Structures are given as C-alpha cells and as structure tokens.
Coordinates of C-alpha atoms in Angstrom, one line a residue:
M1 CA -12.5 12.4 20.9
F2 CA -15.5 14.2 22.4
A3 CA -15.8 16.7 19.1
F4 CA -16.0 13.2 17.0
I5 CA -18.8 11.9 18.9
I6 CA -20.5 15.3 18.7
R7 CA -20.4 15.7 14.6
R8 CA -21.7 11.8 14.8
L9 CA -24.7 12.8 16.9
L10 CA -25.2 15.9 14.5
Q11 CA -24.9 13.7 11.5
G12 CA -27.6 11.1 13.0
V13 CA -30.0 14.3 14.0
I14 CA -29.8 14.9 10.1
V15 CA -30.6 11.6 9.4
M16 CA -33.3 11.1 11.8
L17 CA -34.9 14.2 10.4
V18 CA -35.0 13.0 6.8
V19 CA -36.3 9.8 8.0
G20 CA -39.0 11.5 10.0
F21 CA -40.0 13.8 7.1
I22 CA -40.5 10.2 4.9
A23 CA -42.8 8.7 7.9
F24 CA -44.6 12.1 8.0
A25 CA -45.2 11.8 4.2
L26 CA -46.3 8.5 4.6
F27 CA -49.1 9.9 6.9
N28 CA -50.0 13.1 4.8
F29 CA -49.6 12.0 1.3
V30 CA -50.5 8.2 1.3
G31 CA -54.0 8.4 1.5
D32 CA -56.3 10.4 3.3
P33 CA -56.0 9.7 7.2
V34 CA -59.4 11.3 7.9
A35 CA -60.8 8.8 5.0
L36 CA -59.2 5.8 6.7
M37 CA -60.5 6.5 10.7
L38 CA -64.0 7.7 9.5
P39 CA -66.8 5.4 8.1
P40 CA -68.1 5.7 5.0
E41 CA -71.3 7.3 5.8
A42 CA -69.7 10.0 8.0
T43 CA -70.8 13.7 7.0
S44 CA -68.7 16.8 5.7
A45 CA -68.9 18.2 9.2
D46 CA -67.6 15.0 10.6
R47 CA -64.9 14.8 8.3
A48 CA -64.0 18.8 9.1
Q49 CA -64.1 18.0 12.8
M50 CA -61.7 15.1 12.6
R51 CA -59.3 17.1 10.4
E52 CA -59.3 20.1 12.8
A53 CA -58.8 17.1 15.7
L54 CA -55.7 15.8 14.0
G55 CA -54.3 19.2 13.0
L56 CA -54.3 18.6 9.5
D57 CA -55.8 21.9 9.0
K58 CA -52.7 23.7 10.0
P59 CA -49.6 24.4 7.6
F60 CA -47.4 22.1 6.3
Y61 CA -44.6 23.2 9.0
V62 CA -46.5 23.1 11.7
Q63 CA -47.9 19.5 11.3
F64 CA -44.4 18.5 10.7
A65 CA -43.1 20.2 13.8
T66 CA -46.0 18.6 15.8
F67 CA -45.1 15.0 14.1
I68 CA -41.5 15.4 15.3
G69 CA -42.2 16.6 18.7
N70 CA -44.8 13.3 19.1
A71 CA -42.1 11.2 17.6
V72 CA -39.6 12.1 20.3
Q73 CA -42.2 11.3 22.8
G74 CA -42.7 7.9 21.2
N75 CA -46.3 8.8 20.3
F76 CA -47.1 7.7 16.7
G77 CA -50.8 7.7 17.3
I78 CA -53.2 4.6 17.1
S79 CA -53.1 2.0 14.8
L80 CA -56.2 1.8 12.2
R81 CA -55.9 -1.9 12.1
L82 CA -55.9 -3.0 15.8
G83 CA -57.3 0.3 17.7
R84 CA -54.2 0.5 20.0
P85 CA -51.3 3.0 20.7
V86 CA -48.6 1.9 18.0
S87 CA -45.9 2.5 20.7
T88 CA -47.4 -0.4 22.9
L89 CA -47.6 -2.3 19.8
L90 CA -44.0 -2.0 19.0
V91 CA -42.6 -2.6 22.6
E92 CA -44.6 -6.0 22.6
R93 CA -43.0 -7.1 19.3
L94 CA -39.6 -5.7 20.1
P95 CA -38.1 -8.4 22.1
A96 CA -39.0 -11.1 19.7
T97 CA -37.2 -9.2 16.8
L98 CA -34.0 -8.1 18.8
E99 CA -33.8 -11.8 20.3
L100 CA -34.2 -13.2 16.5
A101 CA -31.7 -10.5 15.4
M102 CA -28.9 -10.9 17.9
T103 CA -29.0 -14.5 17.7
A104 CA -28.5 -14.5 13.8
A105 CA -25.8 -11.9 14.4
L106 CA -24.0 -14.0 16.9
I107 CA -24.2 -17.0 14.8
G108 CA -22.7 -14.9 11.6
L109 CA -19.8 -13.4 13.8
T110 CA -18.7 -16.6 15.2
V111 CA -19.3 -19.3 12.4
G112 CA -18.1 -16.5 9.8
I113 CA -15.0 -15.8 11.4
T114 CA -14.2 -19.3 12.2
L115 CA -14.7 -20.4 8.8
G116 CA -12.9 -17.4 7.1
V117 CA -9.9 -18.0 9.3
Y118 CA -9.9 -21.9 8.5
T119 CA -10.3 -21.2 4.5
A120 CA -7.4 -18.9 4.6
L121 CA -4.9 -21.1 6.6
R122 CA -6.1 -24.2 4.7
R123 CA -7.3 -22.8 1.2
D124 CA -6.1 -25.7 -0.4
T125 CA -7.8 -28.6 1.1
W126 CA -11.2 -30.1 -0.2
I127 CA -13.0 -28.9 3.0
S128 CA -12.0 -25.2 2.1
R129 CA -13.3 -25.7 -1.6
A130 CA -16.6 -27.2 -0.1
I131 CA -17.1 -24.4 2.2
L132 CA -16.8 -21.6 -0.2
T133 CA -18.8 -23.4 -2.6
T134 CA -21.5 -23.8 -0.1
S135 CA -21.3 -19.7 0.7
L136 CA -22.1 -19.2 -2.7
I137 CA -25.5 -20.5 -1.7
G138 CA -25.7 -18.0 1.2
V139 CA -24.9 -15.1 -1.2
S140 CA -27.1 -16.2 -4.3
L141 CA -30.3 -17.7 -2.6
P142 CA -33.1 -15.4 -0.9
N143 CA -33.5 -15.8 2.6
F144 CA -37.4 -16.6 2.1
L145 CA -36.2 -19.8 -0.1
I146 CA -33.4 -20.9 2.7
G147 CA -36.0 -20.6 5.1
I148 CA -38.7 -22.8 3.1
F149 CA -35.7 -25.4 2.7
L150 CA -35.1 -25.7 6.3
I151 CA -38.8 -25.8 7.0
L152 CA -39.2 -28.7 4.6
I153 CA -36.3 -30.9 6.1
F154 CA -36.2 -30.1 9.7
A155 CA -39.9 -29.7 10.0
V156 CA -41.7 -31.8 7.6
W157 CA -39.4 -34.6 6.9
L158 CA -37.8 -35.1 10.2
G159 CA -40.1 -33.4 12.5
V160 CA -37.6 -32.1 15.1
L161 CA -38.2 -28.5 15.1
P162 CA -41.5 -26.3 14.9
S163 CA -42.0 -24.7 11.3
F164 CA -43.7 -21.5 12.9
G165 CA -44.1 -19.6 15.8
R166 CA -42.0 -18.4 18.9
G167 CA -43.0 -21.2 21.2
D168 CA -43.5 -20.7 24.9
T169 CA -42.4 -17.3 26.0
V170 CA -41.5 -16.2 29.8
K171 CA -42.0 -12.3 31.0
I172 CA -39.4 -10.8 32.8
G173 CA -40.6 -7.3 33.7
L174 CA -41.8 -5.9 30.2
W175 CA -39.2 -8.2 28.2
S176 CA -40.7 -11.3 27.1
T177 CA -38.0 -14.1 26.2
G178 CA -38.2 -17.2 24.7
L179 CA -34.8 -18.4 25.2
L180 CA -35.4 -19.7 28.8
T181 CA -37.9 -22.4 27.6
T182 CA -37.2 -25.6 25.6
S183 CA -40.0 -24.9 23.0
G184 CA -39.1 -21.4 22.6
L185 CA -35.2 -22.0 21.9
K186 CA -36.6 -24.9 19.5
A187 CA -38.6 -22.4 17.9
L188 CA -35.7 -20.2 17.4
I189 CA -33.2 -22.1 15.5
L190 CA -34.5 -22.2 12.3
P191 CA -35.4 -18.6 11.9
A192 CA -32.3 -17.8 13.2
I193 CA -30.1 -19.7 11.0
T194 CA -32.0 -18.6 8.0
L195 CA -31.5 -14.9 9.0
G196 CA -27.9 -15.8 9.8
F197 CA -26.9 -17.4 6.8
F198 CA -26.1 -14.4 4.6
P199 CA -24.0 -12.7 7.5
V200 CA -21.9 -16.2 7.7
T201 CA -21.0 -16.2 4.1
L202 CA -20.3 -12.2 3.8
I203 CA -18.1 -12.3 7.2
M204 CA -16.4 -15.3 5.8
R205 CA -15.4 -14.1 2.7
L206 CA -14.1 -11.0 3.9
V207 CA -12.4 -12.6 6.8
R208 CA -10.6 -14.8 4.3
S209 CA -9.6 -12.4 1.9
E210 CA -8.6 -9.8 4.5
M211 CA -6.4 -12.9 6.2
L212 CA -4.7 -13.6 3.1
E213 CA -3.9 -10.0 2.3
V214 CA -2.3 -10.0 5.8
L215 CA -0.7 -13.0 5.6
R216 CA 1.5 -11.6 3.0
T217 CA 2.7 -8.3 4.6
D218 CA 6.1 -7.6 5.9
Y219 CA 5.5 -7.9 9.4
I220 CA 4.1 -11.1 9.5
K221 CA 7.3 -12.2 7.5
F222 CA 9.3 -10.6 10.2
A223 CA 7.2 -12.3 13.0
R224 CA 8.1 -15.6 11.2
A225 CA 11.8 -14.8 11.0
R226 CA 11.7 -14.1 14.9
G227 CA 10.9 -17.8 15.4
L228 CA 7.4 -17.4 16.3
T229 CA 4.9 -20.5 16.3
D230 CA 2.4 -20.6 13.4
R231 CA -0.4 -20.2 16.4
A232 CA 1.0 -16.8 17.6
V233 CA 1.3 -15.5 14.1
H234 CA -1.9 -16.4 12.7
F235 CA -3.9 -15.5 15.8
G236 CA -1.7 -13.0 17.5
H237 CA -0.6 -10.8 14.8
A238 CA -2.6 -11.6 11.7
L239 CA -6.2 -12.1 12.6
K240 CA -5.9 -9.2 15.1
N241 CA -5.5 -6.8 12.1
T242 CA -7.8 -8.5 10.2
L243 CA -10.8 -8.0 12.4
V244 CA -10.7 -4.5 12.1
P245 CA -12.7 -3.8 8.8
V246 CA -14.8 -6.8 10.5
I247 CA -16.1 -4.5 13.2
T248 CA -17.8 -2.3 10.1
I249 CA -19.1 -4.9 8.4
T250 CA -20.6 -6.4 11.2
G251 CA -22.4 -3.3 12.5
L252 CA -23.9 -2.6 9.3
Q253 CA -25.1 -6.0 9.2
L254 CA -26.7 -5.9 12.6
G255 CA -28.7 -2.9 11.4
G256 CA -29.6 -4.8 8.4
I257 CA -30.5 -7.9 10.0
I258 CA -33.1 -6.3 12.4
A259 CA -34.5 -4.1 9.4
F260 CA -34.7 -6.9 6.8
A261 CA -36.0 -9.6 9.1
I262 CA -39.3 -8.7 7.6
I263 CA -39.0 -11.6 5.1
T264 CA -37.9 -14.4 7.7
E265 CA -40.3 -13.4 10.3
T266 CA -43.1 -13.6 7.7
V267 CA -41.6 -17.1 6.4
F268 CA -42.0 -18.8 10.0
Q269 CA -44.9 -16.2 11.4
W270 CA -42.5 -15.0 14.1
P271 CA -44.8 -12.3 16.2
G272 CA -41.5 -9.7 15.9
M273 CA -41.9 -6.0 14.5
G274 CA -41.1 -7.2 10.7
L275 CA -44.6 -9.2 10.6
L276 CA -46.3 -6.2 12.4
F277 CA -45.0 -4.2 9.6
V278 CA -45.9 -6.8 6.5
Q279 CA -49.3 -6.8 8.1
A280 CA -49.6 -2.8 8.5
V281 CA -49.1 -2.7 4.8
Q282 CA -51.7 -5.1 3.9
F283 CA -54.4 -3.0 5.7
A284 CA -52.6 0.4 5.0
D285 CA -52.0 1.1 8.4
I286 CA -49.9 4.1 8.1
P287 CA -49.0 4.8 11.8
V288 CA -47.5 1.4 12.3
M289 CA -45.5 1.9 9.0
G290 CA -44.2 5.2 9.8
A291 CA -43.3 4.4 13.4
Y292 CA -41.4 1.1 12.2
L293 CA -39.7 3.2 9.6
C294 CA -38.7 5.9 12.7
L295 CA -37.5 2.8 14.8
I296 CA -35.5 1.3 12.4
G297 CA -33.9 4.6 11.2
L298 CA -32.9 5.3 14.7
I299 CA -31.5 1.5 15.3
F300 CA -29.3 2.3 12.2
V301 CA -28.1 5.5 13.5
V302 CA -27.0 4.0 16.7
I303 CA -25.5 1.3 15.9
N304 CA -23.4 3.2 13.3
L305 CA -22.2 5.6 16.1
F306 CA -21.3 2.6 18.1
V307 CA -19.4 1.1 15.2
D308 CA -17.6 4.5 14.5
I309 CA -16.8 4.6 18.2
V310 CA -15.2 1.2 18.3
Y311 CA -13.6 1.5 15.1
Y312 CA -12.0 5.0 16.3
L313 CA -10.7 3.3 19.4
V314 CA -9.4 -0.1 17.7
D315 CA -7.7 1.6 14.6
P316 CA -4.9 3.8 15.9
R317 CA -4.4 5.2 12.4
L318 CA -7.7 7.3 12.6
R319 CA -6.5 8.8 15.9
V320 CA -3.2 9.7 14.4
D321 CA -4.6 11.1 11.2
R322 CA -6.8 13.3 13.1
A323 CA -3.8 14.9 15.4
M324 CA -1.7 15.6 12.3
A325 CA -4.9 17.5 10.9
G326 CA -5.5 19.4 14.3
G327 CA -1.6 20.0 14.4
H328 CA -1.8 21.6 10.8

C-alpha cells in the first residue's frame, strides 16, 4: 500500500512538472511580460531594468527553476489586470468554485445512481424510456445552452430564481459561503443543475449498463436460488459490485467539473475561478492564466490519487494481483 502511494505521488510530481512547464511557457512565450507591464513610453533602459528585476536575463533553466520554486510557495506574481497578488485572487474565488462544483457533483452522484438503478430494474417501463431519452439531452447539448434554457424558464418566465450572481454570502474565517443565506441557496440552484446535468446522464448510463451486466452473472443467480429477496439481491449484491467503476468515473468527473466550470460560471456570472480565468484571457493576464492552470492540474492530481487509493481499497482483485506479482 505504501509503495503504491509513493508510485502515485511520483507520477503526480511528473505531471505537475509538465503542467508547470506549460504555465512557464505562458509567461515567457505568449507575449513579452516586460512590454505588458511597462507603459508604451518606457525607454530601453527601463525595459532592461525591468527584465533584470524579473530575472528574464538569466538562462532558461534558471528561470524555470525559479518559477517552480515560487509556484511551490504559491507565489505567481501580480495580476496585470487587477494589480493584486494572484494567490490572493485565487483564494478569494476558490470557495465559490468549490461550492458550485461540490453541489453539482452531489447532484450528479445521487440522481445519476438513483436513475441508473431504476432504469436497470424497470427497463421496460415507459418512465425508463422517457428518462433514457431525456438523458440524451444531457449528453448532446452543451452546458451553456442548458444554462440559457434554465435562465429563460426559471428566471425570465417564472421569475422564481436569480439569473446571475452568487447572492448574499457569509464569511467564516477566510471562507465565504452562500449556503447559509436564502439568496445564496437560490442563486446556486440553476448553475449547479447546469453543471451537474452531464455527470447525471453519464453516471446514470454507466450504473445502468453495469447493473444489467451484474444481474446476469452466476452469483446473482445463486443468490436468487438461495431464496434471497429482490431487495437483498439488487441492493446488497448487484449495486455494491456496480459501484466499483463508478468511483473512478466520479473522481474524474469531479476534476472535470472544477476545470470546466468556466462556461457555467461565465453564463451565470458566478464569481469563481472560471470567471476569473475567462476575464484573464480577455485581458491577456498571463500570471492569472498560469496560476489557474497549475491549480487545476494540482486538483486533478490530488483527486486521481484519492480515487486510486479508494479503488485499491474497494476492489480486492487489485490487492490480490499485486500480491501475486510480488510473490513471483
């Protein structure tokens, strides 16, 4: 187990070095940072002085090592657009994005598993066919279109939910949350449903197909032959084995939800990291873009490590295979 975690950590370090190199390339090869930071009337001496102050006159490998060292300490420089430390901006926007992503993931997991089990056990009913047909919408339509439809129905026509913003928030230390206010909860509903729509359909279809396959296996037939009730067979045996691949998909989806919340945050003007990144792209704010890239890469690495450990603990076949490989 310890060797398994060490291997995964080393892989994560390699991934983060690659991501860091891409972010470093953004700083150095997408426009001239000196030209972006100095006014047009700056002299050649001013430019040379600024280049020396930023360390851009040093060799490439020294610049990259300095960048990695600063990134490890959370120092990504100053935002060119806002004139504030990038790390401060990310800390301010992180709670909004995590709150939205976690709510969307919770919707995807609970609704997806519930509908997947139902459509597998009642696959010949008209309700199951209607659910499967509706799920095609979640797979086919892009997020921004679903968000616009929801805004049109619930904000414009019915007027029951806000169309943008995060509502009122409450500060708890450094963390700001909208979950403790009515306007914050109402503002969260439409973005969370929009962001969670695709995971719902994906998990539902995965659970359904896995459940149908498990129900045809021999041990399920033996369980029925022993006289167990349908409830015990479906939820005590079939569903338990169905959820093993769902863990992997859910973990990858959680990383994807955080990374690709950009579109949803833009549609609903949700003040999270995704909206900050879009604004940074519009103004060529390279420090913010690089920091966002590194942070999203780190979130993916941490989530995948957590999923690998859970998968290792849940699936006994992995432990048996590794034990046999070690024995030989």
